[in-house]
Amino acid sequence: MTSNWFEYILTHHRGLFATIVLLPVSAVYDAYRTVRRQLAWRFGRAPSQHARRVAKVVRQIKDWQDQGCREKLCTARSGWKSMSELVPKYKLTHHRIALGMYDILELDEQRGTIRVEPQVSMGQLSRSLIPQGWILPVVPELDDLTVGGLIMGFGVETSSHKYGLIQHICESFEIVTAEGKLLRCSKTENAELYYLIPWSHGTLGFLVAAELKIIPARQYVRLHYQPVYTLAEMVDVFEKSCREPGQYDFVEGLVYSQDTAVILRGTLIDEPASDGPINALGRWFKPWFYRHAASYLRERRSGIEYLPLRDYLHRHTRSYFWAMEEIIPFGNHPLYRALLGWALPPSIALLKYTETETTRRLRERLHVVQDMLMPIRHLKKSLQYFAEHYAIYPLWLSPMAVYDNERQLGFIHPYRDEDGAVDELFVDIGVYGVPRKADFDNRAALPLLEKFVIENHGYQALYAQTTLSREDFRTMFDHKDYDRLREQLPYCRQAYDEVYDKVSSQGRAAPAEIRKLKVRN
């Protein structure tokens, strides 16, 4: 009887439960992590401990070899902490290697780089770098996204038309292979590994450090809001803005219907001018950003604001873009923001762990969380597809450049048309929420969407659910050099799954299912 009542509350009063239980727990845990990381950075513990942590990883791999390499390897990091709505189930059966690498190691202002451990988060980096006058060229949106996850998976932001994905701002990687060797990988040292580590999801080795480029920070982002009222204008304004990387540091599109959107263009600046107000939208009582941007659409006006830099970089964090409205429907109410806005958002791990069988069934049928990375020349066609088959809004548009290298190594490549002309510019179309299309069923819609993406030479962000077959997955992502490298690296195939085995339904499951599997094991 108690469990039935608990499931009823979690299913039908989730916003209330999140407010009373999840927010306080999340706030305490976040405070602990922040204090620990600040102490490590301030007192210089991190660099001195890093070599010891790497040696511990090597010892664990050597022990695995001594035991006969009986199981595949994975990290010991909890699968509940992943940013996916699903949970890795391979962690229940694989041999887990403890990393415990959460620290910033070295800031080299002369070279313009920062060296970090893989579990350092974007929020941690921006808090540490901005006071010292630096930022990453690409700062993926949510505070809890980690460097390792973004490198091994996928990391984009509204500056990616100018700098590419997060993999493109990495100077080097340090990995421990299944042989137990520590390798440094860069464009000139172990270059094949350097280009194939991104998107590999830990199937070539354990990332233990990464060196990323940094650029000078500015005090503000001058943000121009431009509402548009036709699909043609939306596509035209967005694409032209993206193709001028020297003019705009940030370009973003928030699509509110088939024909309406707000195009946002930002420029780093130190001193606000008189053409717009300062808006410290990172303050806890401020409206959620996508709601604020929509006001320019409703009022049919353009406008300029000056946003403090960190407020801009993490503008969607408090509301998880717009997903928080489904979890806490009253979360954007002025009174709620004033009293509890400081505690938002609740932990994704806790949200997943409290999924019920009822909410699972509803999510699998009605809820969509996807990022589809399309050549920008197919933006109009893609928006029309989502309007016809999903009718889901808002949509997030973030431009991204996909750069190739001389040897064309890697899982993804620039778009090449029938005449051989290359276009590096793509757009990430973020689709988050419940579609309004009548009789929508995501179990049928997702395979058709994936087929559309393949036919139009796009890619799927692999944190999200995929229904691709292994063959179609290999059609979407270039495995040629990846396969060859896995054959060459000692113990690699014994130690690690292929990417497909980790991101498909073979490797991930719904949170409610994982809880059952853990009980059985």
Short mmCIF file of N, CA and C in Angstrom, two decimals, residues 61-207:
data_model
loop_
_atom_site.label_atom_id
_atom_site.label_comp_id
_atom_site.label_asym_id
_atom_site.label_seq_id
_atom_site.Cartn_x
_atom_site.Cartn_y
_atom_site.Cartn_z
N ILE A 61 43.68 -1.70 -14.18
CA ILE A 61 43.68 -2.38 -15.47
C ILE A 61 44.64 -3.58 -15.44
N LYS A 62 45.78 -3.41 -14.81
CA LYS A 62 46.72 -4.54 -14.69
C LYS A 62 46.09 -5.68 -13.88
N ASP A 63 45.35 -5.34 -12.84
CA ASP A 63 44.65 -6.37 -12.06
C ASP A 63 43.63 -7.10 -12.92
N TRP A 64 42.93 -6.36 -13.75
CA TRP A 64 41.95 -6.96 -14.68
C TRP A 64 42.65 -7.94 -15.62
N GLN A 65 43.81 -7.55 -16.11
CA GLN A 65 44.57 -8.45 -16.99
C GLN A 65 44.99 -9.71 -16.24
N ASP A 66 45.46 -9.52 -15.01
CA ASP A 66 45.91 -10.66 -14.20
C ASP A 66 44.76 -11.63 -13.91
N GLN A 67 43.54 -11.10 -13.86
CA GLN A 67 42.38 -11.94 -13.58
C GLN A 67 41.83 -12.61 -14.84
N GLY A 68 42.50 -12.41 -15.97
CA GLY A 68 42.11 -13.11 -17.19
C GLY A 68 41.21 -12.34 -18.13
N CYS A 69 41.04 -11.01 -17.90
CA CYS A 69 40.25 -10.17 -18.83
C CYS A 69 38.86 -10.76 -19.05
N ARG A 70 38.24 -11.19 -17.95
CA ARG A 70 36.97 -11.92 -18.11
C ARG A 70 35.80 -11.02 -18.48
N GLU A 71 35.83 -9.77 -18.06
CA GLU A 71 34.69 -8.88 -18.30
C GLU A 71 35.15 -7.66 -19.10
N LYS A 72 34.21 -7.03 -19.76
CA LYS A 72 34.49 -5.74 -20.40
C LYS A 72 34.70 -4.68 -19.33
N LEU A 73 35.34 -3.59 -19.72
CA LEU A 73 35.64 -2.50 -18.78
C LEU A 73 34.73 -1.30 -19.00
N CYS A 74 34.46 -0.58 -17.93
CA CYS A 74 33.78 0.71 -18.01
C CYS A 74 34.19 1.52 -16.78
N THR A 75 33.86 2.79 -16.74
CA THR A 75 34.18 3.59 -15.56
C THR A 75 33.22 3.24 -14.43
N ALA A 76 33.64 3.53 -13.21
CA ALA A 76 32.80 3.25 -12.04
C ALA A 76 31.85 4.41 -11.74
N ARG A 77 31.90 5.47 -12.53
CA ARG A 77 30.99 6.61 -12.29
C ARG A 77 29.55 6.14 -12.41
N SER A 78 28.71 6.56 -11.50
CA SER A 78 27.32 6.13 -11.49
C SER A 78 26.63 6.48 -12.80
N GLY A 79 25.94 5.49 -13.39
CA GLY A 79 25.19 5.75 -14.61
C GLY A 79 24.03 6.69 -14.42
N TRP A 80 23.60 6.86 -13.18
CA TRP A 80 22.49 7.79 -12.90
C TRP A 80 22.92 9.25 -13.13
N LYS A 81 24.22 9.50 -13.13
CA LYS A 81 24.70 10.87 -13.30
C LYS A 81 24.80 11.30 -14.76
N SER A 82 24.61 10.37 -15.69
CA SER A 82 24.68 10.73 -17.11
C SER A 82 23.56 11.70 -17.45
N MET A 83 23.78 12.53 -18.47
CA MET A 83 22.79 13.54 -18.85
C MET A 83 21.69 12.96 -19.73
N SER A 84 21.78 11.69 -20.08
CA SER A 84 20.75 11.03 -20.85
C SER A 84 19.53 10.75 -19.97
N GLU A 85 18.35 10.65 -20.58
CA GLU A 85 17.17 10.24 -19.82
C GLU A 85 17.21 8.74 -19.53
N LEU A 86 18.14 8.02 -20.16
CA LEU A 86 18.31 6.59 -19.93
C LEU A 86 19.52 6.35 -19.02
N VAL A 87 19.67 5.12 -18.56
CA VAL A 87 20.75 4.76 -17.65
C VAL A 87 21.53 3.61 -18.27
N PRO A 88 22.87 3.67 -18.27
CA PRO A 88 23.66 2.56 -18.81
C PRO A 88 23.43 1.27 -18.01
N LYS A 89 23.03 0.21 -18.71
CA LYS A 89 22.86 -1.05 -17.99
C LYS A 89 24.10 -1.93 -18.06
N TYR A 90 25.04 -1.59 -18.95
CA TYR A 90 26.27 -2.38 -19.01
C TYR A 90 27.09 -2.23 -17.73
N LYS A 91 26.85 -1.15 -16.97
CA LYS A 91 27.60 -0.97 -15.73
C LYS A 91 27.24 -2.03 -14.68
N LEU A 92 26.11 -2.71 -14.87
CA LEU A 92 25.72 -3.76 -13.94
C LEU A 92 26.53 -5.04 -14.13
N THR A 93 27.12 -5.20 -15.32
CA THR A 93 27.82 -6.45 -15.63
C THR A 93 29.31 -6.27 -15.94
N HIS A 94 29.74 -5.05 -16.23
CA HIS A 94 31.13 -4.82 -16.61
C HIS A 94 32.02 -4.63 -15.38
N HIS A 95 33.32 -4.78 -15.61
CA HIS A 95 34.33 -4.52 -14.59
C HIS A 95 34.55 -3.01 -14.52
N ARG A 96 34.27 -2.44 -13.37
CA ARG A 96 34.28 -0.98 -13.27
C ARG A 96 35.63 -0.47 -12.76
N ILE A 97 36.13 0.55 -13.46
CA ILE A 97 37.41 1.19 -13.13
C ILE A 97 37.12 2.54 -12.48
N ALA A 98 37.57 2.70 -11.24
CA ALA A 98 37.34 3.95 -10.51
C ALA A 98 38.31 5.02 -10.99
N LEU A 99 37.77 6.18 -11.38
CA LEU A 99 38.61 7.30 -11.80
C LEU A 99 38.71 8.35 -10.70
N GLY A 100 37.58 8.92 -10.28
CA GLY A 100 37.59 9.94 -9.25
C GLY A 100 38.39 11.16 -9.64
N MET A 101 38.16 11.66 -10.87
CA MET A 101 38.97 12.76 -11.41
C MET A 101 38.09 13.97 -11.68
N TYR A 102 38.04 14.88 -10.71
CA TYR A 102 37.12 16.01 -10.74
C TYR A 102 37.82 17.37 -10.72
N ASP A 103 39.12 17.42 -10.94
CA ASP A 103 39.86 18.63 -10.62
C ASP A 103 40.48 19.34 -11.83
N ILE A 104 40.55 20.65 -11.71
CA ILE A 104 41.30 21.47 -12.65
C ILE A 104 42.78 21.35 -12.29
N LEU A 105 43.61 21.07 -13.28
CA LEU A 105 45.00 20.75 -13.02
C LEU A 105 45.95 21.92 -13.24
N GLU A 106 45.76 22.63 -14.35
CA GLU A 106 46.76 23.67 -14.67
C GLU A 106 46.16 24.69 -15.63
N LEU A 107 46.34 25.95 -15.31
CA LEU A 107 45.98 27.04 -16.20
C LEU A 107 47.27 27.64 -16.76
N ASP A 108 47.44 27.55 -18.08
CA ASP A 108 48.64 28.06 -18.73
C ASP A 108 48.25 29.28 -19.56
N GLU A 109 48.40 30.46 -18.96
CA GLU A 109 47.97 31.69 -19.64
C GLU A 109 48.90 32.03 -20.80
N GLN A 110 50.14 31.62 -20.74
CA GLN A 110 51.07 31.90 -21.83
C GLN A 110 50.64 31.18 -23.11
N ARG A 111 50.27 29.91 -22.97
CA ARG A 111 49.86 29.11 -24.13
C ARG A 111 48.38 29.24 -24.43
N GLY A 112 47.63 29.81 -23.49
CA GLY A 112 46.18 29.92 -23.69
C GLY A 112 45.48 28.58 -23.61
N THR A 113 45.82 27.78 -22.57
CA THR A 113 45.21 26.46 -22.40
C THR A 113 44.89 26.20 -20.93
N ILE A 114 44.00 25.26 -20.72
CA ILE A 114 43.71 24.78 -19.38
C ILE A 114 43.67 23.25 -19.43
N ARG A 115 44.32 22.62 -18.46
CA ARG A 115 44.38 21.16 -18.40
C ARG A 115 43.49 20.70 -17.25
N VAL A 116 42.60 19.77 -17.54
CA VAL A 116 41.60 19.38 -16.55
C VAL A 116 41.43 17.87 -16.55
N GLU A 117 40.87 17.36 -15.45
CA GLU A 117 40.48 15.97 -15.39
C GLU A 117 39.10 15.80 -16.03
N PRO A 118 38.74 14.57 -16.40
CA PRO A 118 37.56 14.39 -17.25
C PRO A 118 36.23 14.68 -16.59
N GLN A 119 36.16 14.60 -15.25
CA GLN A 119 34.87 14.81 -14.60
C GLN A 119 34.67 16.24 -14.12
N VAL A 120 35.52 17.14 -14.57
CA VAL A 120 35.31 18.58 -14.34
C VAL A 120 34.09 19.02 -15.15
N SER A 121 33.23 19.81 -14.54
CA SER A 121 31.98 20.24 -15.19
C SER A 121 32.12 21.62 -15.82
N MET A 122 31.17 21.93 -16.69
CA MET A 122 31.15 23.24 -17.32
C MET A 122 30.91 24.35 -16.30
N GLY A 123 30.03 24.09 -15.33
CA GLY A 123 29.81 25.09 -14.29
C GLY A 123 31.05 25.36 -13.47
N GLN A 124 31.77 24.30 -13.15
CA GLN A 124 33.03 24.42 -12.40
C GLN A 124 34.05 25.23 -13.19
N LEU A 125 34.14 24.97 -14.49
CA LEU A 125 35.13 25.68 -15.31
C LEU A 125 34.79 27.16 -15.44
N SER A 126 33.53 27.47 -15.70
CA SER A 126 33.21 28.89 -15.87
C SER A 126 33.39 29.66 -14.56
N ARG A 127 33.05 29.03 -13.42
CA ARG A 127 33.26 29.70 -12.13
C ARG A 127 34.74 29.94 -11.85
N SER A 128 35.59 29.02 -12.27
CA SER A 128 37.02 29.16 -12.01
C SER A 128 37.71 30.09 -12.99
N LEU A 129 37.32 30.04 -14.26
CA LEU A 129 38.04 30.77 -15.31
C LEU A 129 37.65 32.24 -15.39
N ILE A 130 36.37 32.54 -15.32
CA ILE A 130 35.92 33.91 -15.57
C ILE A 130 36.56 34.91 -14.60
N PRO A 131 36.65 34.63 -13.29
CA PRO A 131 37.32 35.59 -12.40
C PRO A 131 38.78 35.83 -12.75
N GLN A 132 39.38 34.87 -13.47
CA GLN A 132 40.79 35.04 -13.88
C GLN A 132 40.91 35.60 -15.30
N GLY A 133 39.77 35.97 -15.90
CA GLY A 133 39.79 36.64 -17.19
C GLY A 133 39.80 35.73 -18.40
N TRP A 134 39.33 34.47 -18.24
CA TRP A 134 39.36 33.52 -19.34
C TRP A 134 38.03 32.77 -19.44
N ILE A 135 37.75 32.22 -20.62
CA ILE A 135 36.65 31.28 -20.81
C ILE A 135 37.07 30.27 -21.87
N LEU A 136 36.38 29.15 -21.90
CA LEU A 136 36.50 28.25 -23.04
C LEU A 136 35.83 28.88 -24.25
N PRO A 137 36.33 28.66 -25.46
CA PRO A 137 35.64 29.18 -26.64
C PRO A 137 34.25 28.56 -26.82
N VAL A 138 34.08 27.31 -26.35
CA VAL A 138 32.80 26.61 -26.43
C VAL A 138 32.44 26.14 -25.03
N VAL A 139 31.34 26.66 -24.48
CA VAL A 139 30.90 26.30 -23.13
C VAL A 139 29.50 25.68 -23.23
N PRO A 140 29.40 24.37 -23.43
CA PRO A 140 28.08 23.75 -23.51
C PRO A 140 27.23 24.10 -22.31
N GLU A 141 25.97 24.25 -22.56
CA GLU A 141 24.98 24.99 -21.79
C GLU A 141 24.83 24.65 -20.32
N LEU A 142 24.63 23.38 -19.99
CA LEU A 142 24.21 23.03 -18.64
C LEU A 142 25.40 22.88 -17.70
N ASP A 143 25.23 23.32 -16.46
CA ASP A 143 26.31 23.34 -15.49
C ASP A 143 26.96 21.98 -15.28
N ASP A 144 26.15 20.91 -15.25
CA ASP A 144 26.65 19.59 -14.85
C ASP A 144 27.27 18.79 -15.98
N LEU A 145 27.28 19.29 -17.20
CA LEU A 145 27.95 18.59 -18.30
C LEU A 145 29.44 18.53 -18.01
N THR A 146 30.05 17.36 -18.19
CA THR A 146 31.46 17.19 -17.87
C THR A 146 32.33 17.21 -19.12
N VAL A 147 33.58 17.56 -18.93
CA VAL A 147 34.53 17.61 -20.04
C VAL A 147 34.64 16.24 -20.70
N GLY A 148 34.78 15.20 -19.89
CA GLY A 148 34.92 13.86 -20.46
C GLY A 148 33.70 13.43 -21.23
N GLY A 149 32.53 13.68 -20.68
CA GLY A 149 31.30 13.31 -21.37
C GLY A 149 31.14 14.05 -22.69
N LEU A 150 31.52 15.33 -22.71
CA LEU A 150 31.38 16.14 -23.92
C LEU A 150 32.39 15.73 -24.99
N ILE A 151 33.58 15.32 -24.57
CA ILE A 151 34.59 14.88 -25.54
C ILE A 151 34.24 13.51 -26.08
N MET A 152 33.96 12.57 -25.19
CA MET A 152 33.65 11.21 -25.61
C MET A 152 32.31 11.12 -26.32
N GLY A 153 31.44 12.09 -26.04
CA GLY A 153 30.15 12.14 -26.70
C GLY A 153 30.08 13.30 -27.67
N PHE A 154 29.44 14.39 -27.23
CA PHE A 154 29.16 15.48 -28.16
C PHE A 154 28.94 16.75 -27.35
N GLY A 155 29.60 17.85 -27.76
CA GLY A 155 29.44 19.11 -27.05
C GLY A 155 29.35 20.29 -28.00
N VAL A 156 28.25 21.02 -27.93
CA VAL A 156 27.98 22.14 -28.84
C VAL A 156 27.51 23.33 -28.02
N GLU A 157 27.69 24.51 -28.55
CA GLU A 157 27.13 25.72 -27.96
C GLU A 157 26.97 26.76 -29.06
N THR A 158 26.38 27.88 -28.70
CA THR A 158 26.03 28.88 -29.70
C THR A 158 27.24 29.61 -30.27
N SER A 159 28.44 29.29 -29.79
CA SER A 159 29.67 29.80 -30.40
C SER A 159 30.29 28.78 -31.35
N SER A 160 29.61 27.65 -31.57
CA SER A 160 30.21 26.56 -32.34
C SER A 160 30.27 26.84 -33.84
N HIS A 161 29.55 27.86 -34.32
CA HIS A 161 29.73 28.26 -35.72
C HIS A 161 31.11 28.87 -35.94
N LYS A 162 31.70 29.35 -34.83
CA LYS A 162 32.98 30.04 -34.89
C LYS A 162 34.14 29.13 -34.50
N TYR A 163 33.91 28.22 -33.54
CA TYR A 163 35.00 27.41 -33.00
C TYR A 163 34.82 25.90 -33.21
N GLY A 164 33.67 25.48 -33.71
CA GLY A 164 33.42 24.05 -33.85
C GLY A 164 32.87 23.44 -32.57
N LEU A 165 32.89 22.11 -32.51
CA LEU A 165 32.43 21.39 -31.33
C LEU A 165 33.52 21.42 -30.26
N ILE A 166 33.20 20.91 -29.08
CA ILE A 166 34.20 20.97 -28.00
C ILE A 166 35.44 20.17 -28.37
N GLN A 167 35.30 19.14 -29.19
CA GLN A 167 36.48 18.37 -29.61
C GLN A 167 37.46 19.23 -30.39
N HIS A 168 36.95 20.28 -31.05
CA HIS A 168 37.80 21.12 -31.88
C HIS A 168 38.58 22.15 -31.08
N ILE A 169 38.26 22.33 -29.79
CA ILE A 169 39.04 23.25 -28.96
C ILE A 169 39.99 22.49 -28.04
N CYS A 170 40.12 21.18 -28.26
CA CYS A 170 41.01 20.37 -27.44
C CYS A 170 42.39 20.29 -28.08
N GLU A 171 43.40 20.67 -27.33
CA GLU A 171 44.78 20.59 -27.80
C GLU A 171 45.35 19.19 -27.67
N SER A 172 44.96 18.50 -26.60
CA SER A 172 45.48 17.14 -26.40
C SER A 172 44.59 16.38 -25.44
N PHE A 173 44.72 15.05 -25.50
CA PHE A 173 44.05 14.15 -24.57
C PHE A 173 45.11 13.25 -23.93
N GLU A 174 44.85 12.83 -22.72
CA GLU A 174 45.67 11.81 -22.07
C GLU A 174 44.74 10.64 -21.74
N ILE A 175 45.08 9.45 -22.25
CA ILE A 175 44.24 8.29 -21.99
C ILE A 175 45.10 7.15 -21.46
N VAL A 176 44.44 6.29 -20.69
CA VAL A 176 45.04 5.02 -20.28
C VAL A 176 44.38 3.94 -21.12
N THR A 177 45.18 3.21 -21.87
CA THR A 177 44.65 2.19 -22.77
C THR A 177 44.37 0.89 -22.01
N ALA A 178 43.73 -0.04 -22.70
CA ALA A 178 43.45 -1.34 -22.09
C ALA A 178 44.72 -2.14 -21.84
N GLU A 179 45.80 -1.72 -22.44
CA GLU A 179 47.10 -2.35 -22.18
C GLU A 179 47.70 -1.84 -20.86
N GLY A 180 47.12 -0.74 -20.35
CA GLY A 180 47.64 -0.16 -19.12
C GLY A 180 48.69 0.90 -19.37
N LYS A 181 48.73 1.46 -20.58
CA LYS A 181 49.71 2.49 -20.92
C LYS A 181 49.05 3.86 -20.90
N LEU A 182 49.78 4.86 -20.39
CA LEU A 182 49.33 6.25 -20.44
C LEU A 182 49.87 6.87 -21.72
N LEU A 183 48.96 7.36 -22.56
CA LEU A 183 49.34 7.96 -23.83
C LEU A 183 48.85 9.40 -23.91
N ARG A 184 49.71 10.28 -24.40
CA ARG A 184 49.29 11.64 -24.72
C ARG A 184 48.98 11.69 -26.20
N CYS A 185 47.84 12.28 -26.55
CA CYS A 185 47.38 12.29 -27.94
C CYS A 185 47.14 13.73 -28.38
N SER A 186 47.73 14.11 -29.49
CA SER A 186 47.55 15.44 -30.06
C SER A 186 47.62 15.33 -31.58
N LYS A 187 47.61 16.45 -32.25
CA LYS A 187 47.70 16.43 -33.71
C LYS A 187 49.03 15.88 -34.20
N THR A 188 50.04 15.94 -33.34
CA THR A 188 51.38 15.49 -33.75
C THR A 188 51.87 14.26 -32.99
N GLU A 189 51.09 13.78 -32.02
CA GLU A 189 51.50 12.67 -31.17
C GLU A 189 50.31 11.73 -31.00
N ASN A 190 50.45 10.49 -31.46
CA ASN A 190 49.32 9.54 -31.46
C ASN A 190 48.09 10.19 -32.11
N ALA A 191 48.31 10.72 -33.31
CA ALA A 191 47.29 11.53 -33.98
C ALA A 191 46.01 10.75 -34.28
N GLU A 192 46.15 9.47 -34.62
CA GLU A 192 44.95 8.69 -34.92
C GLU A 192 44.02 8.63 -33.71
N LEU A 193 44.61 8.39 -32.55
CA LEU A 193 43.80 8.37 -31.33
C LEU A 193 43.20 9.75 -31.05
N TYR A 194 43.99 10.78 -31.26
CA TYR A 194 43.52 12.14 -31.02
C TYR A 194 42.24 12.44 -31.80
N TYR A 195 42.19 12.04 -33.05
CA TYR A 195 41.03 12.36 -33.88
C TYR A 195 39.87 11.39 -33.68
N LEU A 196 40.14 10.20 -33.11
CA LEU A 196 39.09 9.20 -32.97
C LEU A 196 38.53 9.10 -31.56
N ILE A 197 39.17 9.71 -30.59
CA ILE A 197 38.62 9.71 -29.23
C ILE A 197 37.27 10.42 -29.16
N PRO A 198 37.08 11.61 -29.78
CA PRO A 198 35.76 12.23 -29.75
C PRO A 198 34.70 11.33 -30.37
N TRP A 199 33.57 11.22 -29.70
CA TRP A 199 32.42 10.39 -30.10
C TRP A 199 32.65 8.91 -29.81
N SER A 200 33.79 8.52 -29.24
CA SER A 200 34.09 7.10 -29.07
C SER A 200 33.50 6.50 -27.79
N HIS A 201 32.96 7.33 -26.90
CA HIS A 201 32.26 6.86 -25.70
C HIS A 201 33.09 5.89 -24.86
N GLY A 202 34.37 6.19 -24.73
CA GLY A 202 35.23 5.41 -23.86
C GLY A 202 35.55 4.02 -24.37
N THR A 203 35.49 3.82 -25.68
CA THR A 203 35.73 2.49 -26.24
C THR A 203 37.14 2.34 -26.82
N LEU A 204 37.99 3.33 -26.60
CA LEU A 204 39.39 3.24 -27.01
C LEU A 204 40.34 3.35 -25.83
N GLY A 205 39.84 3.79 -24.70
CA GLY A 205 40.66 3.95 -23.52
C GLY A 205 39.97 4.86 -22.52
N PHE A 206 40.55 5.00 -21.34
CA PHE A 206 39.99 5.85 -20.30
C PHE A 206 40.65 7.23 -20.36
N LEU A 207 39.85 8.25 -20.59
CA LEU A 207 40.34 9.62 -20.60
C LEU A 207 40.68 10.03 -19.16
#
